[in-house]
mmCIF file of C-alpha atoms in Angstrom:
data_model
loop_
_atom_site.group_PDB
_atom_site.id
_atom_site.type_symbol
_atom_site.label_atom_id
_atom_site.label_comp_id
_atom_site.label_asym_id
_atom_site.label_seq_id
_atom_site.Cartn_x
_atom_site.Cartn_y
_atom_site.Cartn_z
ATOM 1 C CA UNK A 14 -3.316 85.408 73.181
ATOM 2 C CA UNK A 15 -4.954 82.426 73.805
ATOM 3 C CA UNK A 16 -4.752 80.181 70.984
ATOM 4 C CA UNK A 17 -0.666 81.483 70.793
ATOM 5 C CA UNK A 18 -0.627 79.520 74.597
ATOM 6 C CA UNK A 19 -2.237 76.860 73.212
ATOM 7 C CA UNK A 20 -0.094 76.349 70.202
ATOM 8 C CA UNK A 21 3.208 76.225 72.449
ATOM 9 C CA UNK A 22 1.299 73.659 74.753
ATOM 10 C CA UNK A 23 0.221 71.877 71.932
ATOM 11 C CA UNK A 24 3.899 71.793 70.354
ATOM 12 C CA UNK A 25 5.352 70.916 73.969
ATOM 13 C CA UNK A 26 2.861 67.847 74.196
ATOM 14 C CA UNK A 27 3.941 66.533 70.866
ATOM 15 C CA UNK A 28 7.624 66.684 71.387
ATOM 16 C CA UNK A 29 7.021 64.675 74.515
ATOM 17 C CA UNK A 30 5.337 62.388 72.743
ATOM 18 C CA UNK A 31 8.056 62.008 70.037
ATOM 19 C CA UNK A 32 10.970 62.179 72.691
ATOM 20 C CA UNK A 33 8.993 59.121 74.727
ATOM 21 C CA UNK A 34 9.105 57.106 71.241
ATOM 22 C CA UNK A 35 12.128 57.260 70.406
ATOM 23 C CA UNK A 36 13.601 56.714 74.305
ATOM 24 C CA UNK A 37 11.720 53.726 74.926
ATOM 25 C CA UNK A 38 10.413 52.156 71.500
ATOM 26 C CA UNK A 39 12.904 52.945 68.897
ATOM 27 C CA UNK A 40 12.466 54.822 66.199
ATOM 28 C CA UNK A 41 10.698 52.757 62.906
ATOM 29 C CA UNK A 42 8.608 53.363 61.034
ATOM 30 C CA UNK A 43 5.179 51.998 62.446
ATOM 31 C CA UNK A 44 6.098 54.344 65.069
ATOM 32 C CA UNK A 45 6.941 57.425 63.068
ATOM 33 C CA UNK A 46 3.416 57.064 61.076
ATOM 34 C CA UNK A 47 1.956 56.695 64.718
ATOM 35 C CA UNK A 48 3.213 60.014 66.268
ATOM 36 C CA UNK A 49 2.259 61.443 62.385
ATOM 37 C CA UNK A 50 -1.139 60.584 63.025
ATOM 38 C CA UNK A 51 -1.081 61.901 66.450
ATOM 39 C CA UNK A 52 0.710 65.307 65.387
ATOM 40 C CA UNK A 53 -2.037 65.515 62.454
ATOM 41 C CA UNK A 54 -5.015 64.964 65.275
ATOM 42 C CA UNK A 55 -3.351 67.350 67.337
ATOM 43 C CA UNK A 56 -3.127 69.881 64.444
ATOM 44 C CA UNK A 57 -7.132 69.417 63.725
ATOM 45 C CA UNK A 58 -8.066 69.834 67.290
ATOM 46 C CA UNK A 59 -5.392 73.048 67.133
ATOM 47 C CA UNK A 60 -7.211 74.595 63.909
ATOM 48 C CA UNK A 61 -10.717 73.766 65.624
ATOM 49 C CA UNK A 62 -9.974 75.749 68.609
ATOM 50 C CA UNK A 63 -8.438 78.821 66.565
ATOM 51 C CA UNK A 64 -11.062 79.250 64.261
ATOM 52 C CA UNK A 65 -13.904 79.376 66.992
ATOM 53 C CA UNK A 66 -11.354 82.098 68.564
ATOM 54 C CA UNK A 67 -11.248 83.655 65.586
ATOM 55 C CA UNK A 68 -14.731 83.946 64.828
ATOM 56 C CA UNK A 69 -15.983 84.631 68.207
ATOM 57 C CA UNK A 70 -13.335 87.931 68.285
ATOM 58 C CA UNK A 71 -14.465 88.694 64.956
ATOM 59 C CA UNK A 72 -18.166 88.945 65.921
ATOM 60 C CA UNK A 73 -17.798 90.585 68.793
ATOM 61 C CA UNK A 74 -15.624 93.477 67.425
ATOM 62 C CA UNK A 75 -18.136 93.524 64.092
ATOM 63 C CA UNK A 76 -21.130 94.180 67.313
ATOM 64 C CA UNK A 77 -18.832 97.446 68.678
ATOM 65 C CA UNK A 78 -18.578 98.477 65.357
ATOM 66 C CA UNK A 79 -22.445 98.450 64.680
ATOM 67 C CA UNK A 80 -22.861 99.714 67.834
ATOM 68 C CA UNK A 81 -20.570 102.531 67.677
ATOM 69 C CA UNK A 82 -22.159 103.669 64.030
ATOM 70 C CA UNK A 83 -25.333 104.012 65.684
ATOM 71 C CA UNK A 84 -24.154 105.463 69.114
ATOM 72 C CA UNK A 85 -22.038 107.986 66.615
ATOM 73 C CA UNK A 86 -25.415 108.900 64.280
ATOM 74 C CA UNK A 87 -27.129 109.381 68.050
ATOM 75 C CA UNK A 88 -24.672 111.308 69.651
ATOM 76 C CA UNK A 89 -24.942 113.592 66.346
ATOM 77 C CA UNK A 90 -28.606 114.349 67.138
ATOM 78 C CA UNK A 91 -28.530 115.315 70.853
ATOM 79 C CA UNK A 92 -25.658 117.499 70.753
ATOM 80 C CA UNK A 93 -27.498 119.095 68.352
ATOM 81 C CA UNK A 94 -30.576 119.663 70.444
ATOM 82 C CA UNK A 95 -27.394 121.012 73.174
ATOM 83 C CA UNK A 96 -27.054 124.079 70.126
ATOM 84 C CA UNK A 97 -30.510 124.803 70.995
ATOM 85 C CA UNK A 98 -30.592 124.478 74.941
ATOM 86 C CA UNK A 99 -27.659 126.789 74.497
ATOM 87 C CA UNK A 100 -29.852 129.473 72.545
ATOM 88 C CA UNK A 101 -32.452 129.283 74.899
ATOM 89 C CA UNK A 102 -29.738 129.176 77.893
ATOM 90 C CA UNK A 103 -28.132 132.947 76.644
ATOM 91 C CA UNK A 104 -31.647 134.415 76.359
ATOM 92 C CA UNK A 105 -31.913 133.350 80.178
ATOM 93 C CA UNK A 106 -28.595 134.758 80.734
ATOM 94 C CA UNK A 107 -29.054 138.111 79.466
ATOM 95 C CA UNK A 108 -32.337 138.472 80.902
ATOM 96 C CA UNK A 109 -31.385 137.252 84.671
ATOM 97 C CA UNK A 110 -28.280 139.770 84.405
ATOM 98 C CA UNK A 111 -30.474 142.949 82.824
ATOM 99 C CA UNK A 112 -28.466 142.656 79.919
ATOM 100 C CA UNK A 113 -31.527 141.711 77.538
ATOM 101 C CA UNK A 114 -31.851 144.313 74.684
ATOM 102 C CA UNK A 115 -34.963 142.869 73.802
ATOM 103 C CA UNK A 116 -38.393 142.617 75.742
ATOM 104 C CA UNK A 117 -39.077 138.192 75.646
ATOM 105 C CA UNK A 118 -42.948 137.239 76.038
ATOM 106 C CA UNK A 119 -43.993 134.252 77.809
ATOM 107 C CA UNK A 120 -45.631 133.324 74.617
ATOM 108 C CA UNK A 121 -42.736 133.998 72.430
ATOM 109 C CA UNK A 122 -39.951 132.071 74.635
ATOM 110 C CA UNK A 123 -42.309 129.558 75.053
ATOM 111 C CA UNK A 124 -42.825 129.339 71.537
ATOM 112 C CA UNK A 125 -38.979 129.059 70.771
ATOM 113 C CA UNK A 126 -38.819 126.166 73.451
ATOM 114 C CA UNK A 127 -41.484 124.411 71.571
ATOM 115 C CA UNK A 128 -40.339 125.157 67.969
ATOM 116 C CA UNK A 129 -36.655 124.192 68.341
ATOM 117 C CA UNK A 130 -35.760 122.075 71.182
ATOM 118 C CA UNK A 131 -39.234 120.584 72.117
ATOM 119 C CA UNK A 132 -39.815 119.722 68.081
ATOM 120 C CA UNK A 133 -36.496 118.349 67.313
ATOM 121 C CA UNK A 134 -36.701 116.177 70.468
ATOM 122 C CA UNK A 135 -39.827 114.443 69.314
ATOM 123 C CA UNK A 136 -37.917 113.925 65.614
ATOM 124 C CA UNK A 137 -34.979 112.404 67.715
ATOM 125 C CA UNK A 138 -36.647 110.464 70.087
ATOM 126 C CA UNK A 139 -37.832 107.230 67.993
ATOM 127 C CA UNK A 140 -33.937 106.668 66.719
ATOM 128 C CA UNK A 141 -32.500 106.931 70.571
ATOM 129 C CA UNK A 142 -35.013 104.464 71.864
ATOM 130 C CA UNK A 143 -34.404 102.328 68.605
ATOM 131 C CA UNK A 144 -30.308 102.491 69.089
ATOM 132 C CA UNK A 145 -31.112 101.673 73.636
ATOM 133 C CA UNK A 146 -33.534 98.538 72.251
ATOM 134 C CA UNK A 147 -30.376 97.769 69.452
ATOM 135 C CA UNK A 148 -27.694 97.543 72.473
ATOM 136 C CA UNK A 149 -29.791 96.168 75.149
ATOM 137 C CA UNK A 150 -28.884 99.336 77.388
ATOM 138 C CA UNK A 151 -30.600 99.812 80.560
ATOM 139 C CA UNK A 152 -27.821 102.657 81.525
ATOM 140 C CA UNK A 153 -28.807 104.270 78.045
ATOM 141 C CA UNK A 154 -32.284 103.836 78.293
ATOM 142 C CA UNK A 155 -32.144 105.458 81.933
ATOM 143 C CA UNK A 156 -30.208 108.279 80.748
ATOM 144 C CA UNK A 157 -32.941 109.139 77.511
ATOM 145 C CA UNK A 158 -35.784 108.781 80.127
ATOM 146 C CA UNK A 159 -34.186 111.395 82.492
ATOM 147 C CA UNK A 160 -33.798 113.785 79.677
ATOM 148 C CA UNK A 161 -36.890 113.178 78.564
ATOM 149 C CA UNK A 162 -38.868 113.911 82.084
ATOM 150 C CA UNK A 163 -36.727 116.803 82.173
ATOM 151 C CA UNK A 164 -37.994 118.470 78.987
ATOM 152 C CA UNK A 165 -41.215 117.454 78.975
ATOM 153 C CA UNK A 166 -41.538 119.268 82.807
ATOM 154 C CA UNK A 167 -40.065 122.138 81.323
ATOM 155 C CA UNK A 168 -42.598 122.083 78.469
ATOM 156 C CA UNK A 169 -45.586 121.847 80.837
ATOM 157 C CA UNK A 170 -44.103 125.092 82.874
ATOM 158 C CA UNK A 171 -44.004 126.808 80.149
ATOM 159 C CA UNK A 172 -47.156 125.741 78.078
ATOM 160 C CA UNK A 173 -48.985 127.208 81.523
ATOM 161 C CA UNK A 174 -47.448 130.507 81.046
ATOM 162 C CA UNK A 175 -47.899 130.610 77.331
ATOM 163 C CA UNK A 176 -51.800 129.819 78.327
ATOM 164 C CA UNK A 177 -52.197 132.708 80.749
ATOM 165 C CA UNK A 178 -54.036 135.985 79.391
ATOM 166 C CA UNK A 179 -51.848 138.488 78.140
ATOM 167 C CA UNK A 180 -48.986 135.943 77.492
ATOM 168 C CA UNK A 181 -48.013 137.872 74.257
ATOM 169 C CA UNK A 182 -47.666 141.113 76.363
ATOM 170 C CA UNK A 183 -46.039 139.712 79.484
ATOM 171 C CA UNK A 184 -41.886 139.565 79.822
ATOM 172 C CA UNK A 185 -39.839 137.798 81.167
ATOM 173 C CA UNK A 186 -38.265 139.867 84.090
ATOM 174 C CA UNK A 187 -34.825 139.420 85.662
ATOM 175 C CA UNK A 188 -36.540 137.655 88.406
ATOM 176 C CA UNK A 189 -38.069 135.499 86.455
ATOM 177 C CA UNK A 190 -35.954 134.818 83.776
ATOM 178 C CA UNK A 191 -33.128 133.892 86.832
ATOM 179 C CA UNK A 192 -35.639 130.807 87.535
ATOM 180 C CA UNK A 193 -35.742 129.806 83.943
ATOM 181 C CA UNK A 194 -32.227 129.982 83.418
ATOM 182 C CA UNK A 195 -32.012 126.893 86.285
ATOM 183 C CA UNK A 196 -34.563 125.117 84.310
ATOM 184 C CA UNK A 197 -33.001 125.044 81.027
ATOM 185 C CA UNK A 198 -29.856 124.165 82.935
ATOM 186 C CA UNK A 199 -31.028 121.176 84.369
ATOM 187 C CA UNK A 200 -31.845 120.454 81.086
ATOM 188 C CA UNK A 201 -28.519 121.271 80.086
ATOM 189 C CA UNK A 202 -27.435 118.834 82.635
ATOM 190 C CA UNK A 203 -29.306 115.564 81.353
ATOM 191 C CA UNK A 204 -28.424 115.985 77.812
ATOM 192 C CA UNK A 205 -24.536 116.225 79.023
ATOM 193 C CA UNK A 206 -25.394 112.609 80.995
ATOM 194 C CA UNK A 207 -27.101 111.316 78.014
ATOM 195 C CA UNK A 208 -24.209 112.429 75.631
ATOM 196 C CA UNK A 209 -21.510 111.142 78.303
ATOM 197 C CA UNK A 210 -23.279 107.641 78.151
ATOM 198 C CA UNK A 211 -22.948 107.673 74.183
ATOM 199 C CA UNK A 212 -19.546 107.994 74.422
ATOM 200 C CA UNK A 213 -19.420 105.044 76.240
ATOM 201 C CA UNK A 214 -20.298 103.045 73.176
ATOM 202 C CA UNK A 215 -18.291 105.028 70.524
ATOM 203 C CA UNK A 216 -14.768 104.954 72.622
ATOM 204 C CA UNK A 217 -14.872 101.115 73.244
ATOM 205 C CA UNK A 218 -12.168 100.178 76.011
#
């Protein structure tokens, strides 16, 4: 809208100018080519200031759009790593509830963590530190640490249980597999930040 309250000045300015002519010089035609020559500067200057409008507004929404293609392709991969916090989240459930109808080793929930969540994590990793370095985000870049302390405590809890003896033999009771349940939660709960903060760059206000 800026450049539209700029034109109207603009045009207000030069029919002063042309009214002030006429009133108190007459109207010849010296003075006609004068006010031509000022309407024709006045038209330049007009057209300058448009086009940098123009291809200021065009730059920045061309940035949102880049932005938003990458935050989209991002967004893709954690929620995808949520399938697998889920998985791991209704093992918990059924176990902390006695509703398991499986026996779940250390080794072998462990081993599911690391296989599927822990692995596809450290694919994902390089492109959301490459997409918080492409839009200069220090909220994103807060939110990927978080997530990432939070699944790589988890991994060290469970790489200790997966080390003790008798790992392969030892299940998860309801006990225990309560307490897991809030881990993968809290994990639960930093990959919903880190998604809410993508979709901070994909809905642009």
């Amino acid at each position: 809208m800026f450049w539209v309250y700029l034109a109207i000045n603009l045009y207000l300015i030069s029919m002063l100018v042309f009214v002030s002519v006429q009133f108190f010089g007459g109207f010849d035609i010296g003075k006609i080519s004068a006010f031509g020559s000022v309407l024709g500067g006045i038209g330049s200057l007009f057209a300058g200031f448009v086009a940098i409008y123009l291809f200021n507004d065009w730059k920045e929404q061309h940035n949102k759009q880049i932005l938003a293609s990458e935050a989209k392709d991002t967004f893709k991969m954690i929620h995808k790593e949520r399938d697998s916090i889920h998985l791991l989240k209704f093992t918990c459930i059924d176990l902390s509830q006695g509703k398991s109808t499986k026996n779940v080793s250390w080794h072998s929930f462990t081993l599911d963590f690391e296989n599927n969540l822990l692995s596809l994590f450290n694919i994902n990793k390089d492109k959301m530190t490459s997409f918080c370095y492409l839009s200069e985000g220090q909220d994103a870049f807060n939110l990927m640490i978080s997530y990432r302390k939070e699944i790589d405590k988890v991994a060290k809890i469970l790489a200790i249980e997966k080390s003790k003896p008798f790992s392969q033999t030892t299940f998860l009771t309801q006990e225990s597999g309560v307490w897991v349940l809030g881990l993968i939660k809290d994990i639960e709960t930093k990959n919903g930040d880190l998604l809410d903060g993508l979709k901070t760059y994909i809905f642009v206000k």
